[in-house]
Amino acid sequence: MTNRETFQFKTEVKQLLDLIVNSLYSNREIFLRELISNASDAIDKLRFKAQTNPEILGDDTEFKIKIIPDKKNRTIEVADNGIGMTKDEVIENLGTIAQSGTAAFIEAMEQADKEKGELPELIGQFGVGFYSAFIAADRVTVITKAAGSDQAVKWESSGDGSYTIEDVHKEGRGTRVILHLRENREGEDEEDFTDEFTIRRIVKKHSDFVAYPIVMDVERDEPVPESEAILDKDGKPVEGQTRKVVKEETLNSMKAIWLKNKDEVTEEEHNEFYRHLSHDWNPPLSHLHMKLEGVIEYVALLYIPSKAPFDLFRPERRHGISLYCKRVFIMDDCQELFPEYLRFVRGVVDAPDLNLNVSREILQQDAVVRNIRKNLVKRVLSHLAGLDAEKYETFWNEFGAILKEGVYTDIENREKLADLLRYRSTGSEGRLISLKDYVAGMKPDQETIYYITGDDITSLANHPHLERLKEKGYDVLLMADPVDEWVVQALTEYDGKKLKSAEKGDLELDKVDEKKKGEYEKLFLHIKSVLDDHIKEVRPSTRLKDSVACLSGDQYDMSAYMEKILKASGHKLPENKRILEVNLEHPYMI
């Protein structure tokens, strides 16, 4: 009697597999990289668990990842002795895509397929690496046994919308992923993934830095020992006698790249390690490799991505720092080492002085961690400040909105962050400028840094509130990012110059002609009586030159854009009446 059960994939997985199975790919080899990375992660998790529960390892303490090709049956297997999975974990991990962004992934795949683009770059970026197995296989079998469990589980699917699960026997913990390779399709590379040298090349290219031995049994010819050799008529061993032997060979160097001298690490090694770490096929924009020796010792290898991940603004996003202690994996998604506004940084921190039994709660209170965090933030901000103009503009376009969060959350580093801010302005001709550039270009009689907030650069650049400022030749920063509203609340001055909104308060550009103002007093009173439910005051404008009127706010009023943001977020706000400013020099008023 069989205990096999059949399950249906979740809808998004069915869509994903349909695209993978029915699309053409020009670089199918990346499936091996993804499966090796999964195996490495499984061993990492076991090693971390063993810090508090050493018995979980039993007698199997030699960690390794084994690749088993079978040319005759056209299969390739990736096996590990890591933490393994229970039946519930198999259903959760292989029957669904836990990480958000599936829809975005599928959309990207469909678009690339239409454009005949290459899809491997997308695998990994969206957390669906296991499913890349179906790029090369028409059937995938997973046999796994969780550490500490007596029961193994077999998962199998042909990528047709369903999968089966049954209880099986397996010696030892860990996971075996067996790919039943399909025939090459027209237009695909004629690569044999059961070939020894093909496997060696792929492992060397993509997984050479994995911290555990990636091994494979290989057949070699070796000389026959004299004791077993065939003798000639003179009783001497016949020359050139060989025999076939099978030996387990390690395919990767296992060098922890972050522990190497930074001058010894090539750009190619950095790119491959970054891909392994981040599952991002794009090369990093830059990297920072540092070693601190002293009271607290640690090594950090950090990368600045060249492209923002799809989930950067999602609450469930993961941080990109993996924490190690003497090469022992402690945790990924280490939020304690970097503030939220640097969550885009990817990399590894290896701190020998950490307590290996550390939990997240202890980690937050650990003095060593706090010290490391302080230094890392300082070094990353200095690194960003040192990027050349082209690279920094690329970085800013991808991550500028995130970095701005630090201006109002990180008081200690606010000045450094202010130096990193970039904006377009009315006088920058579309270029991004720093606050330092702005101050350097101020008119001799200008005492204030002017800005205006809104949701569109073009509209802001042509806003009526800027007419008089432009006439005087004063530059105005155009802040078209919602987070800028919080930036200007925290950053009230820069280099001794106060920041002032062009739409609020008295700009102190020209004095109002009191005599002329008196001539319009009755008109102002009439307008106020008619619009009393909508405005709180009518006054002559010192902002306008060509427009007849505009709405402005008092100095401490909420800006119109902030009001729009909060209302769009569902906040109920008290009524905020604006000031109606009238241009007394406009032809309509003469």
Coordinates of C-alpha atoms in Angstrom, one line a residue:
M1 CA 0.0 0.0 0.0
T2 CA 1.5 3.3 -1.1
N3 CA 1.5 6.5 1.0
R4 CA 2.0 8.7 -2.0
E5 CA -0.1 11.9 -2.1
T6 CA -0.6 14.3 -5.0
F7 CA -0.7 18.0 -4.5
Q8 CA -1.3 21.0 -6.8
F9 CA 1.2 23.8 -7.0
K10 CA 0.1 27.2 -6.0
T11 CA -1.2 29.2 -9.0
E12 CA 2.0 31.4 -9.2
V13 CA 4.2 28.3 -9.3
K14 CA 2.2 26.8 -12.0
Q15 CA 2.6 29.9 -14.1
L16 CA 6.3 30.0 -13.3
L17 CA 6.9 26.4 -14.3
D18 CA 4.9 26.7 -17.4
L19 CA 7.2 29.6 -18.5
I20 CA 10.4 27.7 -17.6
V21 CA 9.3 24.4 -19.3
N22 CA 8.0 26.0 -22.5
S23 CA 10.6 28.7 -23.0
L24 CA 14.1 28.6 -24.5
Y25 CA 17.2 29.5 -22.5
S26 CA 20.7 30.2 -23.8
N27 CA 22.5 29.6 -20.5
R28 CA 20.9 26.6 -18.7
E29 CA 24.0 25.8 -16.6
I30 CA 22.9 28.3 -13.9
F31 CA 20.6 25.6 -12.4
L32 CA 23.7 23.9 -10.9
R33 CA 24.8 27.1 -9.3
E34 CA 21.4 27.5 -7.7
L35 CA 21.2 23.9 -6.4
I36 CA 24.8 24.1 -5.0
S37 CA 23.9 27.4 -3.2
N38 CA 20.8 25.8 -1.7
A39 CA 22.9 22.9 -0.5
S40 CA 25.5 25.3 1.0
D41 CA 22.7 27.2 2.8
A42 CA 21.3 23.9 4.2
I43 CA 24.7 23.1 5.7
D44 CA 25.1 26.6 7.1
K45 CA 21.7 26.2 8.9
L46 CA 22.8 22.9 10.4
R47 CA 26.1 24.3 11.6
F48 CA 24.4 27.2 13.3
K49 CA 21.8 24.9 14.9
A50 CA 24.6 22.7 16.1
Q51 CA 26.1 25.5 18.1
T52 CA 23.4 25.1 20.7
N53 CA 22.6 21.4 19.9
P54 CA 25.8 19.6 19.1
E55 CA 24.1 16.2 19.3
I56 CA 22.2 17.0 16.1
L57 CA 25.3 16.2 14.0
G58 CA 25.7 12.6 15.3
D59 CA 28.7 10.9 13.6
D60 CA 28.3 12.8 10.4
T61 CA 30.6 15.8 10.9
E62 CA 32.3 16.0 7.5
F63 CA 30.2 18.5 5.6
K64 CA 30.2 18.3 1.8
I65 CA 28.1 18.7 -1.3
K66 CA 28.3 15.8 -3.8
I67 CA 27.5 15.9 -7.5
I68 CA 26.6 12.5 -9.0
P69 CA 26.3 12.4 -12.8
D70 CA 24.8 9.4 -14.5
K71 CA 25.4 9.5 -18.3
K72 CA 23.6 6.2 -19.0
N73 CA 20.4 7.3 -17.3
R74 CA 20.8 11.0 -18.1
T75 CA 20.5 12.2 -14.5
I76 CA 22.6 14.6 -12.4
E77 CA 22.2 14.7 -8.6
V78 CA 23.2 17.3 -6.1
A79 CA 23.4 15.9 -2.5
D80 CA 24.2 17.5 0.8
N81 CA 24.4 16.4 4.4
G82 CA 22.8 19.7 5.7
I83 CA 19.8 20.3 7.8
G84 CA 17.3 18.5 5.5
M85 CA 13.5 19.1 5.5
T86 CA 10.4 17.6 7.1
K87 CA 7.3 16.8 5.1
D88 CA 5.7 20.1 6.1
E89 CA 8.8 22.0 5.1
V90 CA 8.9 20.3 1.8
I91 CA 5.4 21.3 1.0
E92 CA 6.1 24.9 2.2
N93 CA 9.5 25.3 0.4
L94 CA 8.9 23.3 -2.8
G95 CA 5.2 23.7 -3.3
T96 CA 5.0 27.5 -3.0
I97 CA 7.2 30.5 -3.6
A98 CA 7.5 32.0 -0.2
Q99 CA 9.3 35.2 -1.2
S100 CA 7.2 38.0 -2.5
G101 CA 7.5 39.4 -6.0
T102 CA 6.4 36.3 -7.9
A103 CA 4.2 38.4 -10.1
A104 CA 7.0 40.7 -10.9
F105 CA 9.3 37.8 -11.7
I106 CA 6.7 36.2 -14.1
E107 CA 6.1 39.5 -15.8
A108 CA 9.9 40.0 -16.3
M109 CA 10.2 36.4 -17.7
E110 CA 7.3 37.0 -20.1
Q111 CA 8.8 40.3 -21.3
A112 CA 12.2 38.8 -21.8
D113 CA 10.7 35.8 -23.7
K114 CA 8.8 38.2 -26.0
E115 CA 12.0 40.0 -26.7
K116 CA 14.0 36.8 -27.0
G117 CA 16.0 37.9 -24.0
E118 CA 18.1 35.6 -21.8
L119 CA 16.3 34.5 -18.7
P120 CA 19.1 33.2 -16.4
E121 CA 19.7 36.7 -15.1
L122 CA 16.2 36.6 -13.6
I123 CA 16.6 33.3 -11.8
G124 CA 17.8 34.0 -8.3
Q125 CA 16.9 37.7 -8.3
F126 CA 13.4 36.7 -7.3
G127 CA 14.2 33.9 -4.8
V128 CA 13.1 31.0 -7.1
G129 CA 16.4 29.3 -7.6
F130 CA 15.2 25.7 -7.0
Y131 CA 12.8 25.9 -9.9
S132 CA 15.6 26.7 -12.3
A133 CA 16.1 22.9 -12.2
F134 CA 13.3 22.6 -14.7
I135 CA 15.4 24.6 -17.2
A136 CA 17.4 21.4 -17.8
A137 CA 15.2 18.6 -16.4
D138 CA 11.8 17.3 -17.4
R139 CA 11.4 15.6 -14.0
V140 CA 12.9 16.5 -10.6
T141 CA 13.1 14.2 -7.6
V142 CA 14.0 15.4 -4.1
I143 CA 14.7 13.0 -1.3
T144 CA 15.3 14.6 2.0
K145 CA 15.6 13.8 5.7
A146 CA 15.6 16.5 8.4
A147 CA 18.3 16.4 11.0
G148 CA 17.1 14.6 14.1
S149 CA 14.2 13.0 12.2
D150 CA 13.7 9.3 11.6
Q151 CA 11.5 9.8 8.5
A152 CA 12.6 10.8 5.0
V153 CA 10.3 12.3 2.4
K154 CA 10.3 12.0 -1.4
W155 CA 9.1 14.9 -3.6
E156 CA 8.7 14.6 -7.3
S157 CA 7.3 16.7 -10.1
S158 CA 7.4 17.0 -13.9
G159 CA 6.6 20.6 -13.8
D160 CA 3.1 20.0 -15.0
G161 CA 1.2 21.7 -12.3
S162 CA 1.3 19.0 -9.6
Y163 CA 3.8 17.1 -7.4
T164 CA 3.8 14.0 -5.3
I165 CA 5.0 13.4 -1.8
E166 CA 5.6 10.0 -0.1
D167 CA 7.5 8.7 2.9
V168 CA 10.7 6.8 1.9
H169 CA 13.8 5.5 3.6
K170 CA 17.1 7.4 3.5
E171 CA 20.3 6.9 5.3
G172 CA 21.5 10.0 7.1
R173 CA 20.2 13.5 7.1
G174 CA 20.3 15.9 4.2
T175 CA 18.8 16.4 0.8
R176 CA 19.3 14.8 -2.6
V177 CA 18.0 16.7 -5.7
I178 CA 17.9 14.4 -8.8
L179 CA 17.4 16.0 -12.2
H180 CA 16.2 13.7 -15.0
L181 CA 17.7 15.6 -17.8
R182 CA 15.6 16.3 -20.9
E183 CA 16.8 16.3 -24.5
N184 CA 18.3 19.5 -25.9
R185 CA 15.8 21.5 -27.8
E186 CA 16.5 23.2 -31.1
G187 CA 18.5 26.4 -30.6
E188 CA 19.9 25.3 -27.2
D189 CA 23.5 24.7 -26.4
E190 CA 24.5 21.1 -26.9
E191 CA 26.0 20.7 -23.4
D192 CA 26.1 17.4 -21.6
F193 CA 25.5 18.1 -17.9
T194 CA 26.7 14.6 -17.1
D195 CA 30.1 15.3 -18.5
E196 CA 32.9 15.5 -15.9
F197 CA 34.6 18.5 -17.5
T198 CA 31.4 20.4 -18.1
I199 CA 30.6 20.0 -14.4
R200 CA 34.1 21.1 -13.4
R201 CA 33.8 24.2 -15.6
I202 CA 30.4 25.2 -14.2
V203 CA 31.5 24.7 -10.5
K204 CA 34.8 26.6 -11.1
K205 CA 32.9 29.4 -12.8
H206 CA 30.0 29.8 -10.4
S207 CA 30.7 28.1 -7.1
D208 CA 34.5 28.0 -6.5
F209 CA 34.1 30.1 -3.3
V210 CA 31.5 27.9 -1.6
A211 CA 32.8 27.2 1.9
Y212 CA 32.2 23.4 1.7
P213 CA 33.8 20.8 -0.5
I214 CA 31.9 20.2 -3.7
V215 CA 33.0 16.7 -4.6
M216 CA 32.4 14.2 -7.4
D217 CA 33.5 10.6 -8.1
V218 CA 35.9 10.5 -11.1
E219 CA 37.4 7.6 -13.0
R220 CA 41.1 7.8 -13.6
D221 CA 43.9 5.6 -15.0
E222 CA 46.7 5.0 -12.6
P223 CA 49.8 2.7 -12.8
V224 CA 49.3 -0.8 -11.6
P225 CA 51.3 -1.5 -8.4
E226 CA 54.3 -3.8 -9.0
S227 CA 52.8 -6.5 -6.7
E228 CA 49.8 -6.7 -9.1
A229 CA 51.5 -6.2 -12.4
I230 CA 51.8 -8.7 -15.2
L231 CA 55.4 -9.9 -15.6
D232 CA 57.3 -10.4 -18.9
K233 CA 59.3 -13.5 -19.7
D234 CA 62.2 -12.1 -17.7
G235 CA 60.0 -11.8 -14.6
K236 CA 59.9 -7.9 -14.8
P237 CA 56.7 -5.9 -14.8
V238 CA 55.4 -5.0 -18.2
E239 CA 55.7 -1.2 -18.7
G240 CA 52.7 1.1 -19.1
Q241 CA 50.2 -1.1 -17.2
T242 CA 47.3 0.9 -15.8
R243 CA 44.0 0.2 -14.1
K244 CA 40.7 2.1 -13.7
V245 CA 40.1 3.6 -10.3
V246 CA 37.3 5.8 -8.9
K247 CA 38.3 8.6 -6.6
E248 CA 36.3 11.4 -4.9
E249 CA 37.8 14.7 -6.0
T250 CA 37.0 18.2 -4.7
L251 CA 36.0 20.6 -7.5
N252 CA 36.2 24.0 -5.7
S253 CA 38.9 25.9 -3.9
M254 CA 36.7 26.7 -0.8
K255 CA 38.5 29.9 -0.2
A256 CA 36.6 32.3 2.0
I257 CA 37.0 35.3 -0.3
W258 CA 36.6 37.8 2.4
L259 CA 39.5 36.4 4.4
K260 CA 41.9 36.7 1.4
N261 CA 44.1 39.8 1.0
K262 CA 42.0 42.3 -0.8
D263 CA 44.8 42.8 -3.4
E264 CA 44.6 39.1 -4.3
V265 CA 40.9 39.1 -5.1
T266 CA 40.2 39.6 -8.8
E267 CA 37.2 41.5 -10.2
E268 CA 35.9 38.3 -11.6
E269 CA 36.0 36.6 -8.2
H270 CA 34.2 39.6 -6.7
N271 CA 31.5 39.4 -9.3
E272 CA 31.0 35.6 -8.8
F273 CA 30.9 35.9 -5.1
Y274 CA 28.4 38.8 -5.2
R275 CA 26.2 36.6 -7.5
H276 CA 26.4 33.8 -5.0
L277 CA 25.6 36.0 -2.1
S278 CA 22.9 38.2 -3.5
H279 CA 21.4 36.0 -6.3
D280 CA 21.7 39.1 -8.5
W281 CA 23.1 38.4 -11.9
N282 CA 24.1 42.1 -12.4
P283 CA 27.7 42.9 -11.4
P284 CA 28.0 45.1 -8.3
L285 CA 28.6 48.8 -8.7
S286 CA 31.5 48.8 -6.3
H287 CA 32.8 46.9 -3.3
L288 CA 34.5 47.7 0.0
H289 CA 36.9 45.1 1.5
M290 CA 38.2 46.0 5.0
K291 CA 39.9 44.3 7.9
L292 CA 39.9 45.9 11.4
E293 CA 42.5 44.8 13.9
G294 CA 42.6 46.1 17.5
V295 CA 40.4 45.7 20.5
I296 CA 37.6 44.4 18.2
E297 CA 38.6 42.4 15.1
Y298 CA 36.5 41.7 12.1
V299 CA 36.6 41.4 8.4
A300 CA 33.9 42.8 6.1
L301 CA 33.4 42.4 2.4
L302 CA 30.5 44.7 1.3
Y303 CA 29.0 45.3 -2.1
I304 CA 27.0 48.2 -3.5
P305 CA 24.5 46.8 -6.1
S306 CA 24.2 48.4 -9.5
K307 CA 20.4 47.7 -9.6
A308 CA 17.8 48.0 -6.9
P309 CA 16.1 44.7 -6.0
F310 CA 12.4 44.4 -6.7
D311 CA 11.4 44.3 -3.1
L312 CA 13.5 47.2 -1.7
F313 CA 10.4 49.1 -0.5
R314 CA 8.5 46.1 0.8
P315 CA 8.1 45.5 4.5
E316 CA 9.0 41.8 4.2
R317 CA 12.3 42.5 2.4
R318 CA 15.5 40.9 3.6
H319 CA 18.7 42.7 4.5
G320 CA 21.7 41.6 2.6
I321 CA 24.4 41.0 5.3
S322 CA 25.5 37.5 6.2
L323 CA 27.2 37.3 9.6
Y324 CA 30.0 34.8 10.3
C325 CA 32.2 34.0 13.3
K326 CA 35.5 32.4 12.4
R327 CA 34.0 31.3 9.1
V328 CA 31.0 29.7 11.0
F329 CA 27.8 30.9 9.6
I330 CA 25.6 32.7 12.2
M331 CA 22.8 34.2 10.2
D332 CA 21.8 35.9 7.0
D333 CA 19.4 38.9 6.9
C334 CA 21.4 40.4 9.7
Q335 CA 19.5 43.6 10.4
E336 CA 21.6 44.6 13.4
L337 CA 24.7 45.5 11.5
F338 CA 23.2 48.2 9.3
P339 CA 20.4 50.7 9.7
E340 CA 17.3 50.5 7.5
Y341 CA 18.5 53.2 5.1
L342 CA 21.5 51.0 4.1
R343 CA 19.5 47.9 3.6
F344 CA 20.6 47.8 0.0
V345 CA 24.2 46.9 1.0
R346 CA 25.1 43.2 0.4
G347 CA 28.1 41.4 1.9
V348 CA 29.7 39.3 4.6
V349 CA 30.9 40.3 8.1
D350 CA 33.2 37.8 9.9
A351 CA 33.7 38.8 13.6
P352 CA 35.8 36.3 15.6
D353 CA 34.8 37.9 18.9
L354 CA 31.1 37.2 18.6
N355 CA 29.4 34.7 21.0
L356 CA 28.5 31.7 18.8
N357 CA 25.4 31.1 20.8
V358 CA 24.1 34.5 20.0
S359 CA 20.4 35.0 19.3
R360 CA 18.8 38.0 17.7
E361 CA 17.8 39.4 21.1
I362 CA 21.4 39.1 22.4
L363 CA 22.8 40.4 19.2
Q364 CA 20.9 43.7 19.5
Q365 CA 22.4 44.3 22.9
D366 CA 25.9 43.0 22.1
A367 CA 28.6 45.8 22.5
V368 CA 30.8 44.2 19.8
V369 CA 27.9 44.3 17.3
R370 CA 27.2 48.0 18.2
N371 CA 30.8 48.9 17.7
I372 CA 31.0 47.0 14.4
R373 CA 27.8 48.6 13.2
K374 CA 29.1 52.1 13.9
N375 CA 32.3 51.5 12.0
L376 CA 30.6 49.9 9.1
V377 CA 28.1 52.7 8.6
K378 CA 31.0 55.2 8.8
R379 CA 33.0 53.3 6.2
V380 CA 30.1 52.8 3.8
L381 CA 29.2 56.5 3.8
S382 CA 32.8 57.4 3.2
H383 CA 33.0 54.9 0.4
L384 CA 29.9 56.3 -1.3
A385 CA 31.3 59.8 -0.9
G386 CA 34.5 58.6 -2.7
L387 CA 32.7 57.2 -5.8
D388 CA 33.4 58.9 -9.1
A389 CA 30.6 61.2 -10.4
E390 CA 29.3 58.6 -13.0
K391 CA 29.1 55.7 -10.6
Y392 CA 27.6 57.9 -7.9
E393 CA 24.8 59.1 -10.2
T394 CA 24.1 55.5 -11.1
F395 CA 23.9 54.7 -7.4
W396 CA 21.8 57.7 -6.6
N397 CA 19.2 56.9 -9.3
E398 CA 18.8 53.4 -7.8
F399 CA 19.1 54.0 -4.1
G400 CA 18.9 57.8 -3.5
A401 CA 15.4 57.6 -2.1
I402 CA 16.5 54.9 0.5
L403 CA 19.6 56.9 1.5
K404 CA 17.4 59.9 2.2
E405 CA 15.7 58.0 5.0
G406 CA 18.9 58.3 7.0
V407 CA 18.7 62.1 7.1
Y408 CA 15.8 61.9 9.6
T409 CA 16.6 58.6 11.3
D410 CA 20.3 58.8 11.9
I411 CA 21.2 62.0 13.8
E412 CA 24.8 61.0 14.3
N413 CA 25.5 60.7 10.6
R414 CA 23.1 63.5 9.4
E415 CA 25.9 65.8 8.2
K416 CA 27.6 63.0 6.2
L417 CA 24.3 62.0 4.7
A418 CA 23.5 65.7 3.8
D419 CA 26.8 65.8 1.8
L420 CA 25.5 62.7 -0.2
L421 CA 22.2 64.2 -1.2
R422 CA 21.6 65.0 -4.8
Y423 CA 18.9 67.1 -6.4
R424 CA 17.9 68.7 -9.7
S425 CA 17.3 72.4 -9.5
T426 CA 16.0 75.3 -11.6
G427 CA 19.5 76.3 -12.5
S428 CA 21.2 72.8 -12.9
E429 CA 19.9 72.2 -16.4
G430 CA 18.7 68.7 -15.6
R431 CA 21.9 67.7 -13.8
L432 CA 22.0 66.3 -10.2
I433 CA 23.8 68.7 -7.8
S434 CA 24.9 68.4 -4.2
L435 CA 24.0 70.8 -1.5
K436 CA 27.7 71.8 -1.5
D437 CA 27.4 72.6 -5.2
Y438 CA 24.2 74.6 -4.5
V439 CA 25.8 76.7 -1.8
A440 CA 28.9 77.4 -3.9
G441 CA 26.6 78.7 -6.7
M442 CA 24.5 81.0 -4.4
K443 CA 24.2 84.7 -5.3
P444 CA 26.2 87.1 -3.1
D445 CA 23.0 88.5 -1.6
Q446 CA 21.4 85.1 -1.1
E447 CA 21.2 83.9 2.4
T448 CA 18.8 80.9 2.1
I449 CA 18.7 77.5 0.4
Y450 CA 15.3 77.5 -1.4
Y451 CA 13.5 74.3 -2.3
I452 CA 10.0 73.2 -3.4
T453 CA 8.4 69.7 -3.0
G454 CA 6.0 67.9 -5.2
D455 CA 5.6 64.8 -7.3
D456 CA 6.9 65.9 -10.8
I457 CA 10.1 67.6 -11.7
T458 CA 8.7 69.4 -14.7
S459 CA 5.7 70.8 -12.9
L460 CA 7.9 71.9 -10.0
A461 CA 10.4 73.7 -12.3
N462 CA 7.5 75.7 -13.8
H463 CA 5.7 76.3 -10.6
P464 CA 4.3 79.9 -10.1
H465 CA 5.8 80.0 -6.6
L466 CA 9.3 80.2 -8.2
E467 CA 8.7 83.1 -10.5
R468 CA 10.3 85.9 -8.4
L469 CA 13.1 83.6 -7.2
K470 CA 14.0 82.9 -10.9
E471 CA 13.9 86.6 -11.7
K472 CA 16.5 87.2 -9.0
G473 CA 18.6 84.4 -10.3
Y474 CA 18.2 82.3 -7.1
D475 CA 18.5 78.5 -7.7
V476 CA 15.7 76.3 -6.2
L477 CA 16.1 72.7 -5.4
L478 CA 13.4 70.5 -7.0
M479 CA 12.4 67.8 -4.5
A480 CA 10.1 65.3 -6.3
D481 CA 10.4 62.3 -3.9
P482 CA 7.9 61.8 -1.1
V483 CA 10.7 61.1 1.4
D484 CA 12.0 64.7 0.8
E485 CA 9.2 66.0 3.0
W486 CA 10.8 64.2 5.9
V487 CA 14.3 65.2 4.8
V488 CA 13.5 69.0 5.0
Q489 CA 11.9 68.5 8.4
A490 CA 15.1 67.0 9.8
L491 CA 17.7 69.0 7.8
T492 CA 16.8 72.6 8.6
E493 CA 20.2 74.0 7.5
Y494 CA 23.3 73.1 5.6
D495 CA 26.7 74.8 5.9
G496 CA 25.2 77.6 8.0
K497 CA 22.4 78.3 5.4
K498 CA 18.8 77.7 6.4
L499 CA 16.6 75.7 4.1
K500 CA 13.3 77.4 3.2
S501 CA 10.3 76.2 1.2
A502 CA 9.4 78.3 -1.8
E503 CA 5.7 77.8 -1.1
K504 CA 5.5 78.6 2.6
G505 CA 6.1 81.7 4.8
D506 CA 7.6 85.0 3.8
L507 CA 10.4 84.6 1.3
E508 CA 11.7 88.0 2.2
L509 CA 12.5 88.8 -1.4
D510 CA 10.9 92.3 -1.6
K511 CA 9.1 94.5 0.8
V512 CA 5.3 94.9 0.2
D513 CA 4.3 98.5 -0.8
E514 CA 2.0 99.3 2.1
K515 CA 0.3 102.2 0.3
K516 CA -0.5 99.9 -2.7
K517 CA -1.6 97.2 -0.3
G518 CA -4.1 99.6 1.3
E519 CA -5.6 100.4 -2.1
Y520 CA -6.6 96.8 -2.4
E521 CA -7.8 96.2 1.2
K522 CA -11.5 96.3 0.3
L523 CA -11.0 93.9 -2.5
F524 CA -9.1 91.5 -0.3
L525 CA -11.8 91.7 2.3
H526 CA -14.4 90.9 -0.3
I527 CA -12.5 87.9 -1.7
K528 CA -12.0 86.6 1.9
S529 CA -15.7 86.8 2.6
V530 CA -16.6 84.9 -0.6
L531 CA -13.9 82.2 -0.1
D532 CA -13.9 82.1 3.7
D533 CA -14.6 78.4 3.8
H534 CA -11.5 77.7 1.7
I535 CA -8.8 80.2 2.6
K536 CA -7.6 81.8 5.8
E537 CA -6.2 85.1 4.4
V538 CA -5.7 87.2 1.3
R539 CA -2.4 89.1 0.9
P540 CA -0.1 90.7 -1.7
S541 CA 2.4 88.2 -3.1
T542 CA 6.2 88.6 -3.1
R543 CA 6.6 85.3 -5.0
L544 CA 4.7 86.0 -8.2
K545 CA 5.9 87.8 -11.3
D546 CA 3.8 86.5 -14.3
S547 CA 0.9 84.7 -12.5
V548 CA -2.0 86.6 -11.0
A549 CA -2.5 84.5 -7.9
C550 CA -1.3 81.4 -6.0
L551 CA -2.0 79.5 -2.8
S552 CA 0.7 79.4 -0.2
G553 CA 1.1 78.3 3.5
D554 CA 2.4 79.9 6.6
Q555 CA 5.9 79.1 7.7
Y556 CA 4.9 76.2 10.0
D557 CA 2.0 74.9 7.9
M558 CA 2.0 71.5 6.4
S559 CA 3.1 71.7 2.7
A560 CA 0.6 70.9 0.0
Y561 CA 2.6 67.9 -1.1
M562 CA 2.8 66.5 2.5
E563 CA -1.0 66.9 2.8
K564 CA -1.4 65.0 -0.5
I565 CA 0.9 62.2 0.7
L566 CA -0.9 61.7 4.0
K567 CA -4.4 61.8 2.5
A568 CA -3.3 59.2 -0.1
S569 CA -2.1 57.0 2.8
G570 CA -5.6 57.1 4.4
H571 CA -4.8 59.7 7.1
K572 CA -7.7 61.9 8.2
L573 CA -6.3 65.5 8.5
P574 CA -7.8 68.6 10.1
E575 CA -8.8 71.3 7.6
N576 CA -5.7 73.2 6.5
K577 CA -6.7 76.5 4.9
R578 CA -4.2 78.1 2.5
I579 CA -3.3 81.7 2.0
L580 CA -4.4 83.3 -1.3
E581 CA -1.6 85.5 -2.6
V582 CA -2.4 88.0 -5.3
N583 CA 0.1 89.6 -7.7
L584 CA -0.6 93.3 -7.5
E585 CA 1.6 94.0 -10.5
H586 CA -0.3 91.7 -12.8
P587 CA -2.3 93.4 -15.6
Y588 CA -5.5 92.0 -14.2
M589 CA -4.9 94.0 -11.0
I590 CA -3.9 97.3 -12.5

